[in-house]
Amino acid sequence: MQNKVVVHYLDHKIIKGNTGDFFPHKQHFHLAVNETNEVIIVEIKDLKAIYFVKSFEGNPDYREKGNVGRSGVGKRIKVVFKDGETTFGYTQGFSQDRIGFMVFPADTESNNERIFINKAATEDISMVKDVTVTASGGDDEKKDSVIDEDVIISCSSCGVKNRLKTSKIILKPKCGRCGKALI
């Protein structure tokens, strides 16, 4: 199956095309470039993100809503890229051991179906509270607030108890004493 993608490089270059061999665990994939029909090899390490899109044209007048809720698609996160862009969405899996992770946009009306984000292109990744919708259909006042509760995790190597903020657990924290991964 061919996927329509818009590839954003770390150097701000953008290429639109189709791919049939992208897999999140692979280091590269092939892209048939729209403008030239040339097939190129794209290295994940060179990318900011891969946007899997509904159409290449999109709607330039549409402004994506980050404060909408969506159920059944994972944990709600806020991703801040090193270039300053912020994206809200849901992820089903994040691992420090992988080069990147998939995010499903919070806004189902977005032109993006999903986004593969290169972890190296991010400044911060935080879990945020789900948006709740009131009876009138408006968003709750506490939308997009970062979950910042304390949690204690004991290190399996040295036994020290580490106090962490839940918003940072997704970043795979390390023990304050021995430096071993806590989760």
PDB file of C-alpha atoms in Angstrom:
ATOM      1  CA  MET A   1       0.000   0.000   0.000  1.00  0.00           C
ATOM      2  CA  GLN A   2       1.291   3.425  -0.949  1.00  0.00           C
ATOM      3  CA  ASN A   3       1.121   6.195   1.636  1.00  0.00           C
ATOM      4  CA  LYS A   4       1.014   9.893   0.811  1.00  0.00           C
ATOM      5  CA  VAL A   5       3.700  11.566   2.903  1.00  0.00           C
ATOM      6  CA  VAL A   6       5.182  14.998   3.410  1.00  0.00           C
ATOM      7  CA  VAL A   7       8.747  14.593   4.619  1.00  0.00           C
ATOM      8  CA  HIS A   8      10.197  17.394   6.773  1.00  0.00           C
ATOM      9  CA  TYR A   9      13.982  17.370   7.087  1.00  0.00           C
ATOM     10  CA  LEU A  10      15.982  18.785   9.988  1.00  0.00           C
ATOM     11  CA  ASP A  11      17.460  21.343   7.552  1.00  0.00           C
ATOM     12  CA  HIS A  12      13.867  22.578   6.821  1.00  0.00           C
ATOM     13  CA  LYS A  13      13.696  20.989   3.352  1.00  0.00           C
ATOM     14  CA  ILE A  14      10.239  19.543   2.570  1.00  0.00           C
ATOM     15  CA  ILE A  15       9.529  16.811   0.002  1.00  0.00           C
ATOM     16  CA  LYS A  16       6.127  15.386  -0.940  1.00  0.00           C
ATOM     17  CA  GLY A  17       5.766  11.884  -2.285  1.00  0.00           C
ATOM     18  CA  ASN A  18       4.603   8.312  -1.819  1.00  0.00           C
ATOM     19  CA  THR A  19       6.124   5.416   0.076  1.00  0.00           C
ATOM     20  CA  GLY A  20       5.225   1.785   0.429  1.00  0.00           C
ATOM     21  CA  ASP A  21       8.068   0.619   2.618  1.00  0.00           C
ATOM     22  CA  PHE A  22       8.160   2.881   5.674  1.00  0.00           C
ATOM     23  CA  PHE A  23       8.353   0.985   8.967  1.00  0.00           C
ATOM     24  CA  PRO A  24       8.949   2.733  12.330  1.00  0.00           C
ATOM     25  CA  HIS A  25      11.783   0.369  13.285  1.00  0.00           C
ATOM     26  CA  LYS A  26      13.780   0.824  10.046  1.00  0.00           C
ATOM     27  CA  GLN A  27      16.508   3.435   9.559  1.00  0.00           C
ATOM     28  CA  HIS A  28      15.408   4.454   6.041  1.00  0.00           C
ATOM     29  CA  PHE A  29      12.667   4.099   3.430  1.00  0.00           C
ATOM     30  CA  HIS A  30      12.098   4.778  -0.274  1.00  0.00           C
ATOM     31  CA  LEU A  31      10.178   7.843  -1.423  1.00  0.00           C
ATOM     32  CA  ALA A  32       8.756   8.393  -4.915  1.00  0.00           C
ATOM     33  CA  VAL A  33       9.052  12.177  -5.197  1.00  0.00           C
ATOM     34  CA  ASN A  34       5.921  13.829  -6.623  1.00  0.00           C
ATOM     35  CA  GLU A  35       7.639  16.532  -8.679  1.00  0.00           C
ATOM     36  CA  THR A  36      10.158  14.284 -10.452  1.00  0.00           C
ATOM     37  CA  ASN A  37       8.902  10.685 -10.021  1.00  0.00           C
ATOM     38  CA  GLU A  38      12.457   9.944  -8.868  1.00  0.00           C
ATOM     39  CA  VAL A  39      12.757   7.326  -6.121  1.00  0.00           C
ATOM     40  CA  ILE A  40      15.102   8.402  -3.332  1.00  0.00           C
ATOM     41  CA  ILE A  41      16.266   6.792  -0.107  1.00  0.00           C
ATOM     42  CA  VAL A  42      15.277   8.817   2.944  1.00  0.00           C
ATOM     43  CA  GLU A  43      17.304   8.387   6.142  1.00  0.00           C
ATOM     44  CA  ILE A  44      15.216   8.792   9.314  1.00  0.00           C
ATOM     45  CA  LYS A  45      18.154  10.381  11.168  1.00  0.00           C
ATOM     46  CA  ASP A  46      18.007  13.342   8.730  1.00  0.00           C
ATOM     47  CA  LEU A  47      14.317  14.044   9.372  1.00  0.00           C
ATOM     48  CA  LYS A  48      12.226  16.127  11.710  1.00  0.00           C
ATOM     49  CA  ALA A  49       9.042  14.190  10.934  1.00  0.00           C
ATOM     50  CA  ILE A  50       7.077  12.263   8.335  1.00  0.00           C
ATOM     51  CA  TYR A  51       3.498  13.482   7.929  1.00  0.00           C
ATOM     52  CA  PHE A  52       1.136  10.838   6.541  1.00  0.00           C
ATOM     53  CA  VAL A  53      -1.489  12.999   4.836  1.00  0.00           C
ATOM     54  CA  LYS A  54      -4.985  12.667   3.420  1.00  0.00           C
ATOM     55  CA  SER A  55      -4.112  14.945   0.494  1.00  0.00           C
ATOM     56  CA  PHE A  56      -1.032  16.822  -0.669  1.00  0.00           C
ATOM     57  CA  GLU A  57      -3.020  20.026  -1.103  1.00  0.00           C
ATOM     58  CA  GLY A  58      -4.576  20.091   2.363  1.00  0.00           C
ATOM     59  CA  ASN A  59      -6.554  23.185   3.329  1.00  0.00           C
ATOM     60  CA  PRO A  60      -4.239  26.182   3.776  1.00  0.00           C
ATOM     61  CA  ASP A  61      -6.997  28.109   5.596  1.00  0.00           C
ATOM     62  CA  TYR A  62      -7.624  25.374   8.181  1.00  0.00           C
ATOM     63  CA  ARG A  63      -6.045  25.859  11.614  1.00  0.00           C
ATOM     64  CA  GLU A  64      -5.511  22.614  13.477  1.00  0.00           C
ATOM     65  CA  LYS A  65      -7.100  22.412  16.920  1.00  0.00           C
ATOM     66  CA  GLY A  66      -4.852  20.946  19.600  1.00  0.00           C
ATOM     67  CA  ASN A  67      -7.486  21.141  22.312  1.00  0.00           C
ATOM     68  CA  VAL A  68      -9.870  18.455  21.078  1.00  0.00           C
ATOM     69  CA  GLY A  69     -10.234  15.041  22.657  1.00  0.00           C
ATOM     70  CA  ARG A  70     -10.046  11.699  20.909  1.00  0.00           C
ATOM     71  CA  SER A  71     -10.606   8.290  22.450  1.00  0.00           C
ATOM     72  CA  GLY A  72      -8.976   4.933  21.882  1.00  0.00           C
ATOM     73  CA  VAL A  73      -5.729   6.127  20.311  1.00  0.00           C
ATOM     74  CA  GLY A  74      -3.280   6.047  23.223  1.00  0.00           C
ATOM     75  CA  LYS A  75      -1.782   8.524  25.658  1.00  0.00           C
ATOM     76  CA  ARG A  76      -2.190  12.237  24.980  1.00  0.00           C
ATOM     77  CA  ILE A  77       1.136  14.000  24.498  1.00  0.00           C
ATOM     78  CA  LYS A  78       2.562  17.386  23.687  1.00  0.00           C
ATOM     79  CA  VAL A  79       5.646  17.407  21.466  1.00  0.00           C
ATOM     80  CA  VAL A  80       7.826  20.509  21.231  1.00  0.00           C
ATOM     81  CA  PHE A  81      10.267  20.372  18.341  1.00  0.00           C
ATOM     82  CA  LYS A  82      13.692  22.019  18.442  1.00  0.00           C
ATOM     83  CA  ASP A  83      12.498  24.476  15.776  1.00  0.00           C
ATOM     84  CA  GLY A  84       9.734  25.707  18.123  1.00  0.00           C
ATOM     85  CA  GLU A  85       6.743  23.932  16.551  1.00  0.00           C
ATOM     86  CA  THR A  86       4.355  22.269  19.010  1.00  0.00           C
ATOM     87  CA  THR A  87       2.113  19.303  18.207  1.00  0.00           C
ATOM     88  CA  PHE A  88      -0.595  17.709  20.346  1.00  0.00           C
ATOM     89  CA  GLY A  89      -1.660  14.160  19.705  1.00  0.00           C
ATOM     90  CA  TYR A  90      -1.826  10.618  20.968  1.00  0.00           C
ATOM     91  CA  THR A  91       0.805   7.909  20.978  1.00  0.00           C
ATOM     92  CA  GLN A  92       0.448   4.206  21.616  1.00  0.00           C
ATOM     93  CA  GLY A  93       4.097   3.618  22.232  1.00  0.00           C
ATOM     94  CA  PHE A  94       7.198   5.586  23.036  1.00  0.00           C
ATOM     95  CA  SER A  95      10.611   4.127  23.736  1.00  0.00           C
ATOM     96  CA  GLN A  96      13.944   5.858  24.263  1.00  0.00           C
ATOM     97  CA  ASP A  97      15.495   2.890  22.470  1.00  0.00           C
ATOM     98  CA  ARG A  98      13.806   3.713  19.155  1.00  0.00           C
ATOM     99  CA  ILE A  99      14.730   6.429  16.690  1.00  0.00           C
ATOM    100  CA  GLY A 100      11.187   7.794  16.648  1.00  0.00           C
ATOM    101  CA  PHE A 101       7.545   7.296  17.472  1.00  0.00           C
ATOM    102  CA  MET A 102       4.112   7.627  15.883  1.00  0.00           C
ATOM    103  CA  VAL A 103       1.629  10.340  16.889  1.00  0.00           C
ATOM    104  CA  PHE A 104      -2.025  10.481  15.894  1.00  0.00           C
ATOM    105  CA  PRO A 105      -3.242  14.104  15.722  1.00  0.00           C
ATOM    106  CA  ALA A 106      -5.760  15.188  18.338  1.00  0.00           C
ATOM    107  CA  ASP A 107      -7.804  16.926  15.634  1.00  0.00           C
ATOM    108  CA  THR A 108      -9.481  14.321  13.398  1.00  0.00           C
ATOM    109  CA  GLU A 109     -10.243  17.087  10.864  1.00  0.00           C
ATOM    110  CA  SER A 110      -6.496  17.603  10.379  1.00  0.00           C
ATOM    111  CA  ASN A 111      -5.000  16.744   6.999  1.00  0.00           C
ATOM    112  CA  ASN A 112      -2.504  14.593   8.908  1.00  0.00           C
ATOM    113  CA  GLU A 113      -3.583  11.001   9.481  1.00  0.00           C
ATOM    114  CA  ARG A 114      -0.519  10.280  11.607  1.00  0.00           C
ATOM    115  CA  ILE A 115       2.970  11.663  12.147  1.00  0.00           C
ATOM    116  CA  PHE A 116       6.208   9.770  12.650  1.00  0.00           C
ATOM    117  CA  ILE A 117       8.477  11.971  14.764  1.00  0.00           C
ATOM    118  CA  ASN A 118      12.253  11.624  14.892  1.00  0.00           C
ATOM    119  CA  LYS A 119      13.045  11.742  18.608  1.00  0.00           C
ATOM    120  CA  ALA A 120      16.284  13.668  17.901  1.00  0.00           C
ATOM    121  CA  ALA A 121      14.224  16.566  16.468  1.00  0.00           C
ATOM    122  CA  THR A 122      12.333  17.125  19.733  1.00  0.00           C
ATOM    123  CA  GLU A 123      13.027  19.532  22.572  1.00  0.00           C
ATOM    124  CA  ASP A 124      10.387  18.152  24.947  1.00  0.00           C
ATOM    125  CA  ILE A 125       7.811  15.367  25.053  1.00  0.00           C
ATOM    126  CA  SER A 126       5.223  15.511  27.833  1.00  0.00           C
ATOM    127  CA  MET A 127       2.083  13.610  28.704  1.00  0.00           C
ATOM    128  CA  VAL A 128      -0.871  15.977  28.993  1.00  0.00           C
ATOM    129  CA  LYS A 129      -4.345  15.575  30.415  1.00  0.00           C
ATOM    130  CA  ASP A 130      -7.070  14.557  28.038  1.00  0.00           C
ATOM    131  CA  VAL A 131      -9.442  17.298  27.025  1.00  0.00           C
ATOM    132  CA  THR A 132     -12.865  16.925  28.583  1.00  0.00           C
ATOM    133  CA  VAL A 133     -15.935  18.218  26.848  1.00  0.00           C
ATOM    134  CA  THR A 134     -18.661  19.931  28.855  1.00  0.00           C
ATOM    135  CA  ALA A 135     -22.386  19.344  28.276  1.00  0.00           C
ATOM    136  CA  SER A 136     -22.518  22.538  26.205  1.00  0.00           C
ATOM    137  CA  GLY A 137     -19.812  21.149  23.911  1.00  0.00           C
ATOM    138  CA  GLY A 138     -17.135  23.601  25.046  1.00  0.00           C
ATOM    139  CA  ASP A 139     -13.704  22.577  26.183  1.00  0.00           C
ATOM    140  CA  ASP A 140     -12.913  22.331  29.877  1.00  0.00           C
ATOM    141  CA  GLU A 141     -10.763  25.116  31.327  1.00  0.00           C
ATOM    142  CA  LYS A 142      -7.929  22.702  32.116  1.00  0.00           C
ATOM    143  CA  LYS A 143      -7.302  21.668  28.524  1.00  0.00           C
ATOM    144  CA  ASP A 144      -3.773  20.661  27.530  1.00  0.00           C
ATOM    145  CA  SER A 145      -2.365  21.063  31.026  1.00  0.00           C
ATOM    146  CA  VAL A 146       0.653  18.887  31.628  1.00  0.00           C
ATOM    147  CA  ILE A 147       0.096  16.039  34.058  1.00  0.00           C
ATOM    148  CA  ASP A 148       2.541  16.950  36.777  1.00  0.00           C
ATOM    149  CA  GLU A 149       1.868  14.642  39.694  1.00  0.00           C
ATOM    150  CA  ASP A 150       4.704  13.202  41.784  1.00  0.00           C
ATOM    151  CA  VAL A 151       5.434   9.504  41.635  1.00  0.00           C
ATOM    152  CA  ILE A 152       8.082   7.490  43.483  1.00  0.00           C
ATOM    153  CA  ILE A 153      10.024   4.859  41.539  1.00  0.00           C
ATOM    154  CA  SER A 154      12.586   2.663  43.266  1.00  0.00           C
ATOM    155  CA  CYS A 155      15.731   1.844  41.323  1.00  0.00           C
ATOM    156  CA  SER A 156      16.080  -1.895  40.740  1.00  0.00           C
ATOM    157  CA  SER A 157      19.892  -1.587  40.744  1.00  0.00           C
ATOM    158  CA  CYS A 158      20.726   0.494  43.821  1.00  0.00           C
ATOM    159  CA  GLY A 159      17.365   0.622  45.652  1.00  0.00           C
ATOM    160  CA  VAL A 160      17.203   4.427  45.877  1.00  0.00           C
ATOM    161  CA  LYS A 161      13.699   5.946  45.753  1.00  0.00           C
ATOM    162  CA  ASN A 162      13.432   8.566  43.002  1.00  0.00           C
ATOM    163  CA  ARG A 163      10.713  11.244  42.996  1.00  0.00           C
ATOM    164  CA  LEU A 164       9.601  12.063  39.458  1.00  0.00           C
ATOM    165  CA  LYS A 165       6.936  14.128  37.753  1.00  0.00           C
ATOM    166  CA  THR A 166       4.558  11.939  35.741  1.00  0.00           C
ATOM    167  CA  SER A 167       4.902  14.294  32.759  1.00  0.00           C
ATOM    168  CA  LYS A 168       8.550  13.245  32.421  1.00  0.00           C
ATOM    169  CA  ILE A 169       8.121   9.474  32.747  1.00  0.00           C
ATOM    170  CA  ILE A 170       7.687   9.235  28.977  1.00  0.00           C
ATOM    171  CA  LEU A 171      11.280  10.467  28.633  1.00  0.00           C
ATOM    172  CA  LYS A 172      12.640   7.291  30.298  1.00  0.00           C
ATOM    173  CA  PRO A 173      14.125   8.777  33.469  1.00  0.00           C
ATOM    174  CA  LYS A 174      17.331   7.586  35.099  1.00  0.00           C
ATOM    175  CA  CYS A 175      18.162   6.982  38.746  1.00  0.00           C
ATOM    176  CA  GLY A 176      19.585  10.032  40.514  1.00  0.00           C
ATOM    177  CA  ARG A 177      22.257   7.923  42.220  1.00  0.00           C
ATOM    178  CA  CYS A 178      23.470   5.238  39.794  1.00  0.00           C
ATOM    179  CA  GLY A 179      22.166   6.544  36.452  1.00  0.00           C
ATOM    180  CA  LYS A 180      20.366   3.321  35.479  1.00  0.00           C
ATOM    181  CA  ALA A 181      17.055   3.548  33.597  1.00  0.00           C
ATOM    182  CA  LEU A 182      14.106   3.461  36.025  1.00  0.00           C
ATOM    183  CA  ILE A 183      11.537   2.113  33.556  1.00  0.00           C
TER     184      ILE A 183
END
